[in-house]
Coordinates of C-alpha atoms and ligand atoms in Angstrom, one line a residue:
M606 CA 17.6 -17.1 -10.3
I607 CA 15.2 -14.3 -9.7
N608 CA 15.1 -11.4 -12.2
T609 CA 15.1 -8.3 -10.0
D610 CA 14.5 -6.0 -12.9
D611 CA 11.2 -7.8 -13.7
L612 CA 10.1 -7.7 -10.1
K613 CA 11.1 -4.0 -9.8
N614 CA 8.8 -3.2 -12.8
T615 CA 6.0 -5.2 -11.2
L616 CA 6.5 -3.3 -8.0
L617 CA 6.6 0.1 -9.8
E618 CA 3.4 -0.8 -11.6
E619 CA 1.8 -1.8 -8.3
K620 CA 3.0 1.4 -6.7
A621 CA 1.4 3.5 -9.5
R622 CA -1.9 1.6 -9.1
L623 CA -1.9 2.1 -5.3
M624 CA -1.2 5.8 -5.7
L625 CA -4.1 6.1 -8.1
E626 CA -6.4 4.2 -5.8
L627 CA -5.2 6.2 -2.8
S628 CA -5.9 9.5 -4.6
G629 CA -9.5 8.2 -5.0
V630 CA -10.1 7.7 -1.2
G631 CA -7.6 10.1 0.3
H632 CA -4.9 12.7 -0.2
E633 CA -1.3 12.9 0.6
N634 CA -0.3 14.5 3.9
P635 CA 1.5 17.7 2.8
E636 CA 3.6 17.6 6.0
I637 CA 4.7 14.0 6.1
E638 CA 6.0 12.5 2.8
G639 CA 4.4 9.1 2.1
D640 CA 1.6 9.6 4.6
W641 CA -1.9 9.5 3.3
Q642 CA -5.1 10.7 5.0
P643 CA -8.7 9.7 4.1
S644 CA -10.6 12.5 2.4
A645 CA -13.3 14.0 4.5
P646 CA -16.8 13.7 3.2
D647 CA -18.6 16.8 1.9
L648 CA -21.0 17.6 4.6
N649 CA -21.9 20.9 3.2
I650 CA -24.6 19.7 0.9
P651 CA -27.5 22.2 1.1
T652 CA -30.2 19.6 0.9
A653 CA -28.5 17.2 3.4
D654 CA -30.8 15.7 6.0
I655 CA -29.8 13.5 8.8
N656 CA -29.9 10.4 6.7
D657 CA -27.6 11.8 4.0
T658 CA -25.2 12.8 6.8
A659 CA -25.2 9.3 8.2
D660 CA -24.6 7.9 4.7
S661 CA -21.7 10.1 4.1
M662 CA -20.2 9.3 7.5
E663 CA -20.5 5.6 6.5
A664 CA -18.9 6.2 3.2
F665 CA -16.1 8.1 5.0
E666 CA -15.4 5.2 7.3
E667 CA -15.3 2.8 4.4
A668 CA -13.0 5.0 2.5
A669 CA -10.8 5.4 5.6
A670 CA -10.6 1.6 6.0
I671 CA -9.6 1.2 2.3
E672 CA -7.1 4.0 2.7
V673 CA -5.4 2.4 5.6
E674 CA -5.0 -0.9 3.7
L675 CA -3.7 0.8 0.5
E676 CA -1.3 2.8 2.5
A677 CA 0.1 -0.3 4.3
R678 CA 0.5 -2.1 1.0
L679 CA 2.2 1.0 -0.5
L680 CA 4.7 1.0 2.4
E681 CA 5.5 -2.7 1.7
V682 CA 6.0 -2.0 -2.0
D683 CA 8.2 1.1 -1.2
S684 CA 10.4 -0.8 1.2
A685 CA 10.8 -3.6 -1.3
L686 CA 11.9 -1.0 -3.9
S687 CA 14.4 0.5 -1.4
R688 CA 15.8 -3.0 -0.7
I689 CA 16.3 -3.5 -4.4
E690 CA 18.3 -0.2 -4.4
A691 CA 20.2 -1.2 -1.4
G692 CA 21.0 -4.7 -2.8
T693 CA 19.3 -6.5 0.1
Y694 CA 16.2 -7.5 -1.9
G695 CA 15.1 -11.1 -1.6
I696 CA 16.7 -11.6 1.9
C697 CA 14.3 -12.6 4.7
R698 CA 14.4 -9.9 7.3
I699 CA 13.9 -12.5 10.1
C700 CA 16.4 -15.2 9.3
G701 CA 18.5 -13.6 6.6
S702 CA 18.2 -16.4 4.1
A703 CA 17.1 -16.0 0.5
I704 CA 13.4 -15.7 0.0
E705 CA 12.0 -18.4 -2.2
D706 CA 11.6 -17.4 -5.9
A707 CA 8.0 -18.6 -5.9
R708 CA 7.1 -16.4 -3.0
L709 CA 8.7 -13.4 -4.6
H710 CA 6.8 -14.1 -7.8
A711 CA 3.5 -14.4 -5.8
N712 CA 4.3 -11.2 -3.8
P713 CA 7.3 -9.2 -5.0
A714 CA 7.0 -7.0 -1.9
A715 CA 7.4 -10.0 0.5
P716 CA 9.9 -9.1 3.3
T717 CA 10.3 -12.6 4.7
C718 CA 10.7 -16.2 3.5
I719 CA 7.8 -18.7 3.6
A720 CA 8.7 -20.0 7.0
H721 CA 8.6 -16.4 8.5
R722 CA 5.5 -15.2 6.6
E723 CA 3.2 -13.2 8.8
G724 CA -0.5 -14.0 8.7
Ligands
LIG1381 ZN1 13.1 -16.5 7.1

């Protein structure tokens, strides 16, 4: 039998880590709760030449890609936490059967059983 309290703690820890990482590459959208946006690079460097600008655009694109991944993971973690609150945690959202314990231990945010795993 799966211990939901343990997994909830794991999820909360992961959420805290994701928020911390997100705050390094982006900032929370003040208008939409839970939405994050990549931080714009500082292009106002007085000594910036064209190469510096290209570098910071590249850094921005990289940060934006990381931001998108972190935000997607945060959404998964958040929805797993709300399933715990709703009492529907550990139920495959495709077939409605119980998600395997081993799968939940490997990924506490998993929304589906092994058979319906995406990717
Ligand atoms: Zn399933």
